Amino acid sequence: MPGSLLHFVRDSKLLGLTAGDTISPDQDQLTGTEGKSVTMKCNYQTDYSDPWLYWYKHDSDLQAPQFILWKGAKGDTRELIPDKRYESRTTDTSTELIIRELTLADTALYYCAIETQ
């Protein structure tokens, strides 16, 4: 029987933000099932026309968060997603991280971040 996975999402801000830029998770925690997919969402606000949205995974206090992906939003369609189990969808106000084929190794703290320069 597949096990349950617990995911936490926290917000983060990168350099280059202006006073009106914000990003925050839609939920503080999320449970997924091994072998299935899960979607995490963060909502953001910026006046910048081409923000970059990032996702990081932090599964150990002994190491820094690991880069998962970045994706442009609004007018920017560029992206860098090295692991094809991950996917991201963005709108003018939100970013989603989709993880397919969950494993217990996906249990971690996830960060969403925004960069506006």
Short mmCIF file of C-alpha atoms in Angstrom, two decimals:
data_model
loop_
_atom_site.label_atom_id
_atom_site.label_comp_id
_atom_site.label_asym_id
_atom_site.label_seq_id
_atom_site.Cartn_x
_atom_site.Cartn_y
_atom_site.Cartn_z
CA MET A 1 0.00 0.00 0.00
CA PRO A 2 1.45 3.41 -0.94
CA GLY A 3 2.53 5.62 1.95
CA SER A 4 1.57 9.20 2.62
CA LEU A 5 4.00 12.04 2.14
CA LEU A 6 3.90 15.32 4.01
CA HIS A 7 5.03 18.47 2.24
CA PHE A 8 5.45 21.93 3.69
CA VAL A 9 5.65 25.04 1.55
CA ARG A 10 7.24 28.30 2.64
CA ASP A 11 7.82 31.55 0.83
CA SER A 12 11.14 33.13 0.06
CA LYS A 13 12.20 36.33 -1.59
CA LEU A 14 15.25 36.86 -3.75
CA LEU A 15 17.30 40.00 -4.25
CA GLY A 16 15.88 42.66 -6.50
CA LEU A 17 12.42 42.92 -4.97
CA THR A 18 10.64 46.21 -4.67
CA ALA A 19 8.42 47.21 -1.76
CA GLY A 20 5.24 45.88 -3.40
CA ASP A 21 6.56 42.40 -4.30
CA THR A 22 5.14 39.49 -2.30
CA ILE A 23 4.97 35.71 -2.58
CA SER A 24 3.29 33.26 -0.23
CA PRO A 25 2.16 29.62 -0.23
CA ASP A 26 -1.46 28.74 -0.86
CA GLN A 27 -1.27 26.07 1.91
CA ASP A 28 1.14 25.57 4.80
CA GLN A 29 1.19 21.81 4.38
CA LEU A 30 0.19 19.29 1.78
CA THR A 31 -0.07 15.50 1.83
CA GLY A 32 0.56 13.33 -1.21
CA THR A 33 0.60 9.59 -1.91
CA GLU A 34 3.57 7.58 -3.08
CA GLY A 35 3.39 6.92 -6.82
CA LYS A 36 0.87 9.73 -7.43
CA SER A 37 1.27 13.41 -8.28
CA VAL A 38 0.97 16.46 -6.05
CA THR A 39 0.58 20.16 -6.86
CA MET A 40 1.87 22.96 -4.63
CA LYS A 41 0.87 26.57 -5.26
CA CYS A 42 2.20 29.98 -4.28
CA ASN A 43 0.50 33.29 -4.97
CA TYR A 44 2.59 36.33 -5.81
CA GLN A 45 2.18 40.02 -6.52
CA THR A 46 4.59 42.26 -8.40
CA ASP A 47 4.48 45.25 -10.71
CA TYR A 48 7.47 43.86 -12.60
CA SER A 49 6.55 42.77 -16.14
CA ASP A 50 8.74 39.63 -16.39
CA PRO A 51 9.31 38.01 -12.97
CA TRP A 52 11.15 34.73 -12.53
CA LEU A 53 9.59 32.22 -10.15
CA TYR A 54 11.71 29.60 -8.40
CA TRP A 55 11.10 26.38 -6.46
CA TYR A 56 13.57 24.84 -3.98
CA LYS A 57 13.54 21.65 -1.90
CA HIS A 58 15.02 21.50 1.60
CA ASP A 59 15.13 18.00 3.06
CA SER A 60 17.93 18.30 5.59
CA ASP A 61 19.16 20.90 8.06
CA LEU A 62 22.67 19.75 7.16
CA GLN A 63 22.56 21.21 3.65
CA ALA A 64 21.24 24.24 1.81
CA PRO A 65 17.95 24.10 -0.10
CA GLN A 66 18.30 22.44 -3.50
CA PHE A 67 17.25 24.21 -6.69
CA ILE A 68 14.35 22.47 -8.45
CA LEU A 69 13.39 24.89 -11.23
CA TRP A 70 12.76 28.43 -12.38
CA LYS A 71 10.12 29.63 -14.77
CA GLY A 72 9.29 33.01 -16.22
CA ALA A 73 5.85 34.51 -15.77
CA LYS A 74 3.67 37.17 -17.30
CA GLY A 75 5.56 38.06 -20.52
CA ASP A 76 8.52 35.70 -19.98
CA THR A 77 8.10 32.12 -21.23
CA ARG A 78 11.62 30.85 -20.46
CA GLU A 79 12.18 28.01 -17.99
CA LEU A 80 14.82 25.69 -16.58
CA ILE A 81 13.51 22.37 -15.24
CA PRO A 82 16.36 19.81 -15.06
CA ASP A 83 14.30 16.91 -13.61
CA LYS A 84 11.36 15.91 -15.83
CA ARG A 85 9.36 14.63 -12.82
CA TYR A 86 8.81 18.30 -12.03
CA GLU A 87 6.54 20.67 -13.91
CA SER A 88 5.56 24.27 -13.27
CA ARG A 89 2.58 26.33 -14.35
CA THR A 90 2.51 30.09 -13.88
CA THR A 91 -0.11 32.79 -14.21
CA ASP A 92 0.06 36.54 -13.64
CA THR A 93 -0.55 35.91 -9.91
CA SER A 94 0.53 32.35 -9.06
CA THR A 95 3.08 29.58 -9.59
CA GLU A 96 2.53 25.85 -9.21
CA LEU A 97 5.00 23.04 -8.68
CA ILE A 98 3.79 19.64 -9.85
CA ILE A 99 5.75 16.57 -8.74
CA ARG A 100 4.94 13.33 -10.54
CA GLU A 101 5.54 9.77 -9.32
CA LEU A 102 6.07 10.76 -5.68
CA THR A 103 8.54 8.82 -3.55
CA LEU A 104 9.34 9.07 0.15
CA ALA A 105 12.47 11.01 -0.86
CA ASP A 106 10.15 13.85 -1.94
CA THR A 107 9.16 14.47 1.69
CA ALA A 108 10.68 17.89 2.39
CA LEU A 109 10.18 21.58 2.98
CA TYR A 110 9.57 23.34 -0.35
CA TYR A 111 10.21 27.03 -0.99
CA CYS A 112 8.73 29.24 -3.68
CA ALA A 113 10.60 32.42 -4.51
CA ILE A 114 10.32 35.39 -6.84
CA GLU A 115 13.02 37.44 -8.56
CA THR A 116 12.18 40.69 -10.29
CA GLN A 117 15.50 41.66 -11.93
#
